[in-house]
Amino acid sequence: MLFNTFEFAVFFPVVTLLYFAAPAGRRWIVLLIASAVFYMAFIPAYLLILLALIVVDYTAALLIERAKGPARRRLLLVSVASNIGMLGAFKYYNFVAMNVDGLARVMGYSPSSLPLLSWVLPIGLSFHTFQSMAYTIEVYRGRFPAEHHLGYYALYVMYYPQLVAGPIERPYNLLPQLRREQVAEPTRIASGLKLMAWGLFKKVVIADRLAFVVNAVYAQPSSANGAALTVATVFFAWQIYCDFSGYTDIAIGAAEVMGIDLMRNFRRPYLATSTRDFWARWHVSLSSWFRDYVYIPFGGSRFSRARWAIALMTTFLISGLWHGANWTFVVWGALNGAFLLIGAITAGARARIRDACGFDEVQRLRSVVQAVITFSLISITWIFFRAKSVDQGWYILTHLLSRRGESIAALGVSSPQLVISCILIAGLLTIEAFQTTDDPREYVIGQPAWVRWAVYYSVVVLTLTIGVFNRSEFIYFQF
Amino acid sequence: MRLLAAKIILAALPIVAMMCVNYFIDPANLFRHGVEERMAARLLLGQAVPYVLNYDERLVQQSYVQKVRKSADVIVFGSSRVMQVRSAMFPGRSMFNHAVSGATIEDFIAIAGAYDRRGLLPRQVVFECDPWLFNAHNGQQRWRSIADDVDYMSRRLGLAVGWAPLVSRRTAGKYFQAVSPAYFQEALRHIGATRSEQLSERGDTQLLLADGSILYPTAFRQRTPGEASADARRALAGPIYSLNEFDALDPQAIRALDALVDYYQQAKVKVSIVLIPYHPIVFSALQSQEQYQLVSASEGYFRELAASRHLPLAGSYDPVLSGCDETDFFDGMHPNDRCAGRIIARLDALGRP
């Protein structure tokens, strides 16, 4: 079930009413059934995969808690292997098989002829497996007690607002909240609904409108001139941000209505002044997952510079693969890792240059320039994220300044589409630039009623009049 | 409490306003009845029908056949790609064009069935065959609104029956449309428009002509090749219309077309096939992209069918083979009257002794 559909507009209030109407001790049942219904709206049979993993991880955590010595580690491995195995089978098997085949051909051997599977990737698999692994790892580390109630644990994995595209929660944040008796508090409900409306606005008004332009150019990049490729690349950066952060806002808002605080996933990432800063603001629940469970265990920055570089690159390569079984995502991860690495290595030299120029004294200008440079670097990485193949990504990257090819208008993008898209991006950038926190609702807090209602109506009216309602999926659903 | 009630009313106001606009403006006539019957009645009187947004084309065809006294000499089955075929292209004979958007084999069967129920037969049928006819994943469901005729004729042809019973899509869907923002946007566009009758006098609106063909608004008919090419490129942004997931020629659809050809040939009705070209830009993509390879396989099948059953066949998905170029298209998929006329003239020439 997509958040931007009529089905969800009916589903959400009905579930919320049932949730608050149910006795406090039985609310988990309402949410669990609702989450199952929500998940089964995609491919019903895949609920069985989810349930199987829930049973494995629930049991493993209970046993880890009781076990001593090496047995704990073995049990953790069973849990992690189950999750990774499921991911491997559904998401990476075909990728590996095709590459083994390709490699065999290149090396002059006969093709391995590994059969390809035609399974559809279960929706949200990458998200809920990571959330499950976070749970068993935390239990293993002794930072969180195993959940003894199977229903609550199942709800931790399946809680529908964040089931299919995050935020990837940690047990210490979500599980206690699911157990707590929540009260239907009007202020909180209103606050959650506002965030949901804002998320929907970003998805259907901005992201889906930018998609028209991006799709038109990326469908035929070899026909496009450099300007068209550049516009599409910049637009895609905003499209994916509005798409994913819009989804996250709806998820966080929906949970907030039910009295549950999910972790923030985006902190105005395009205001970041370095790629390192960007990764502290973008998809925070995933980047912190990689930091806690991959980067730090690999050594982080505690050892030699070489080992740190290896840990960093490994983390980003895995992060790339997490997004998709395609070399384009590996390149995307590698580029991000490389930018971070170069950023850290050149930090001292850049500081000296800034000192020499007196650039540090003009703080605001410095931040703007740094944000523009960071945005440009990140946009370059997005090219490979969006491209169908590494070759296509390379072609786009090397033709951004080319004069050859068709203009964006000749590729079927009308001027009004282009103008509206630019206005929407500029509007969002302005709103985010003047926020003092990462929460856009700050603009209406403390304002007179007429101002607040004018803002609400503006968002609703714009959504209804220029939103794109074609049931388009959220980009991150594919992961 | 009073404050909370006031807030709820205020919050609901835009949604209620949207529902009112959707219901009262009703740009697709979902909440008004009998639009299709009235359109068919006008066609039977020999009058053109100004554009009505989102009417059910299939119900118009069904209603037309239910009321027509005798069949036209030539009837044309096909999709919107053949809607520019007009009676003037068949000198000395009457013609009715039964083309409906996104036509599939079920639409052919249904319209043939509607004639069969009335005991009417034309002298000639022209099947305009699109490549998606044999794509089991073409995503077309619109024929379900005339599923009763599909079911009837499938039995007559000895095909597997048991098509899903007719659940009126319009009835089921219309209440959702009352709360649909997409429908609201359509209604807003509709509010500013002048009455379609007035527009049609100036050639500003689309007309469904008395011979079943479509006359597009002047501005659309006069599109430059550049505009058509831009549209063609836009079409390439996503999967090409109804050719998504085209993995194999659908054996069930092949059997159905075979049976329909048999039916007409046994009744001594002349059967011919036309293939309508795609815009050169779209055709080039169809040729070069692996996922669309079955388009040429479809054309190959239609040519084999024509050869084995001695059916005249004119045209091709390839614009060059059809004698059309980029100046002959409105957009990526729809050729203009000139191109359609050339193909029909060639078909006529093939049919002559």
CSV table of N, CA and C in Angstrom, one decimal, chain A residues 6 186 215-216 219-220 223 406 409-414 417 452-453 457 460-461 463-469, chain B residues 4 6-7 9-11 13-15 18 176 179 181-182 184-185 188 229-231 233-234 236-238 281 289:
chain,number,residue,atom,x,y,z
A,6,PHE,N,-5.4,6.6,-2.3
A,6,PHE,CA,-6.7,6.7,-1.6
A,6,PHE,C,-6.8,5.6,-0.6
A,186,PRO,N,-4.7,15.5,21.3
A,186,PRO,CA,-5.0,16.3,20.1
A,186,PRO,C,-3.8,17.0,19.5
A,215,ASN,N,12.9,11.8,-16.0
A,215,ASN,CA,12.6,10.6,-16.8
A,215,ASN,C,12.8,10.9,-18.3
A,216,ALA,N,12.3,12.1,-18.7
A,216,ALA,CA,12.4,12.4,-20.2
A,216,ALA,C,13.9,12.4,-20.6
A,219,ALA,N,15.8,8.9,-20.1
A,219,ALA,CA,15.4,7.8,-21.0
A,219,ALA,C,16.3,7.8,-22.3
A,220,GLN,N,16.8,8.9,-22.6
A,220,GLN,CA,17.6,9.0,-23.9
A,220,GLN,C,18.8,10.0,-23.7
A,223,SER,N,20.8,11.4,-26.6
A,223,SER,CA,20.2,12.4,-27.4
A,223,SER,C,20.3,13.8,-26.8
A,406,GLU,N,20.3,17.3,-28.3
A,406,GLU,CA,19.0,18.0,-28.3
A,406,GLU,C,18.9,18.8,-27.0
A,409,ALA,N,14.0,21.0,-24.3
A,409,ALA,CA,12.6,21.2,-24.8
A,409,ALA,C,12.4,20.2,-26.0
A,410,ALA,N,13.4,20.0,-26.8
A,410,ALA,CA,13.3,19.0,-27.8
A,410,ALA,C,13.1,17.6,-27.3
A,411,LEU,N,13.5,17.4,-26.1
A,411,LEU,CA,13.3,16.0,-25.5
A,411,LEU,C,11.9,15.8,-24.9
A,412,GLY,N,11.1,16.8,-25.1
A,412,GLY,CA,9.7,16.7,-24.7
A,412,GLY,C,9.4,17.3,-23.3
A,413,VAL,N,10.3,18.2,-22.8
A,413,VAL,CA,10.0,18.9,-21.5
A,413,VAL,C,9.5,20.3,-21.9
A,414,SER,N,8.3,20.6,-21.5
A,414,SER,CA,7.7,21.9,-21.8
A,414,SER,C,8.3,23.0,-20.9
A,417,GLN,N,6.6,23.2,-17.4
A,417,GLN,CA,7.1,22.2,-16.5
A,417,GLN,C,8.4,22.5,-15.9
A,452,ARG,N,-1.3,30.4,10.6
A,452,ARG,CA,-1.2,28.9,10.6
A,452,ARG,C,-2.1,28.3,9.5
A,453,TRP,N,-3.4,28.7,9.6
A,453,TRP,CA,-4.4,28.2,8.7
A,453,TRP,C,-4.1,28.5,7.2
A,457,TYR,N,-3.7,25.7,4.5
A,457,TYR,CA,-4.5,25.7,3.3
A,457,TYR,C,-3.6,25.8,2.0
A,460,VAL,N,-2.3,22.4,1.3
A,460,VAL,CA,-3.4,21.4,0.9
A,460,VAL,C,-3.8,21.8,-0.5
A,461,VAL,N,-4.0,23.1,-0.8
A,461,VAL,CA,-4.5,23.6,-2.1
A,461,VAL,C,-3.5,23.3,-3.2
A,463,THR,N,-1.2,21.0,-3.1
A,463,THR,CA,-1.2,19.5,-3.3
A,463,THR,C,-2.3,19.1,-4.1
A,464,LEU,N,-3.5,19.6,-3.9
A,464,LEU,CA,-4.7,19.1,-4.6
A,464,LEU,C,-4.6,19.7,-6.1
A,465,THR,N,-4.1,20.8,-6.3
A,465,THR,CA,-4.2,21.4,-7.6
A,465,THR,C,-3.0,21.1,-8.5
A,466,ILE,N,-1.8,21.0,-8.0
A,466,ILE,CA,-0.7,20.7,-8.9
A,466,ILE,C,0.1,19.4,-8.5
A,467,GLY,N,-0.4,18.7,-7.5
A,467,GLY,CA,0.2,17.4,-7.2
A,467,GLY,C,0.0,16.4,-8.3
A,468,VAL,N,0.9,15.5,-8.4
A,468,VAL,CA,0.8,14.4,-9.4
A,468,VAL,C,0.3,13.2,-8.8
A,469,PHE,N,-0.9,12.8,-9.1
A,469,PHE,CA,-1.6,11.6,-8.5
A,469,PHE,C,-1.7,10.5,-9.4
B,4,LEU,N,-12.2,22.3,19.0
B,4,LEU,CA,-11.8,21.1,18.3
B,4,LEU,C,-12.7,20.9,17.1
B,6,ALA,N,-14.5,23.1,15.5
B,6,ALA,CA,-14.2,24.1,14.5
B,6,ALA,C,-13.0,23.8,13.7
B,7,LYS,N,-12.0,23.2,14.4
B,7,LYS,CA,-10.7,22.9,13.7
B,7,LYS,C,-11.0,21.7,12.7
B,9,ILE,N,-13.8,21.0,11.2
B,9,ILE,CA,-14.6,21.5,10.1
B,9,ILE,C,-13.6,22.3,9.1
B,10,LEU,N,-12.8,23.1,9.7
B,10,LEU,CA,-11.9,23.9,8.9
B,10,LEU,C,-10.9,23.0,8.1
B,11,ALA,N,-10.4,22.0,8.8
B,11,ALA,CA,-9.5,21.0,8.1
B,11,ALA,C,-10.2,20.3,7.0
B,13,LEU,N,-12.7,21.3,5.2
B,13,LEU,CA,-13.2,22.2,4.2
B,13,LEU,C,-12.6,22.0,2.8
B,14,PRO,N,-11.3,22.0,2.6
B,14,PRO,CA,-10.8,21.8,1.3
B,14,PRO,C,-11.2,20.5,0.6
B,15,ILE,N,-11.3,19.4,1.5
B,15,ILE,CA,-11.7,18.1,0.9
B,15,ILE,C,-13.2,18.1,0.5
B,18,MET,N,-13.4,20.0,-2.6
B,18,MET,CA,-12.9,19.2,-3.8
B,18,MET,C,-14.0,18.2,-4.2
B,176,PHE,N,-15.0,6.7,-6.0
B,176,PHE,CA,-13.6,7.0,-5.7
B,176,PHE,C,-13.2,8.3,-6.4
B,179,VAL,N,-13.6,11.7,-4.6
B,179,VAL,CA,-12.6,12.2,-3.7
B,179,VAL,C,-11.2,12.1,-4.3
B,181,PRO,N,-8.0,13.6,-6.1
B,181,PRO,CA,-7.4,14.9,-6.5
B,181,PRO,C,-7.1,15.0,-8.0
B,182,ALA,N,-6.9,13.8,-8.7
B,182,ALA,CA,-6.6,13.8,-10.1
B,182,ALA,C,-7.9,14.3,-10.8
B,184,PHE,N,-10.2,16.1,-9.6
B,184,PHE,CA,-10.4,17.5,-9.2
B,184,PHE,C,-9.6,18.4,-10.1
B,185,GLN,N,-8.4,18.0,-10.4
B,185,GLN,CA,-7.5,18.8,-11.4
B,185,GLN,C,-8.2,18.8,-12.7
B,188,LEU,N,-11.0,21.2,-12.6
B,188,LEU,CA,-10.6,22.6,-12.7
B,188,LEU,C,-10.3,23.1,-14.1
B,229,SER,N,7.8,15.2,-32.9
B,229,SER,CA,9.1,14.5,-32.5
B,229,SER,C,9.3,14.7,-31.0
B,230,ALA,N,9.0,15.9,-30.5
B,230,ALA,CA,9.2,16.1,-29.0
B,230,ALA,C,8.3,15.1,-28.2
B,231,ASP,N,7.0,15.0,-28.7
B,231,ASP,CA,6.1,14.1,-28.1
B,231,ASP,C,6.6,12.6,-28.2
B,233,ARG,N,9.6,11.7,-28.3
B,233,ARG,CA,10.7,11.5,-27.4
B,233,ARG,C,10.2,11.3,-25.9
B,234,ARG,N,9.1,12.1,-25.7
B,234,ARG,CA,8.5,12.0,-24.4
B,234,ARG,C,8.0,10.6,-24.1
B,236,LEU,N,9.2,8.0,-25.0
B,236,LEU,CA,10.2,7.0,-24.7
B,236,LEU,C,10.7,7.1,-23.3
B,237,ALA,N,10.2,8.1,-22.5
B,237,ALA,CA,10.6,8.3,-21.1
B,237,ALA,C,10.3,7.1,-20.3
B,238,GLY,N,9.1,6.5,-20.6
B,238,GLY,CA,8.7,5.3,-19.8
B,238,GLY,C,8.6,4.1,-20.8
B,281,ILE,N,11.0,8.1,-34.6
B,281,ILE,CA,11.8,8.1,-33.4
B,281,ILE,C,11.4,6.9,-32.5
B,289,GLN,N,15.8,-1.6,-28.9
B,289,GLN,CA,15.8,-2.0,-27.5
B,289,GLN,C,15.3,-3.5,-27.5
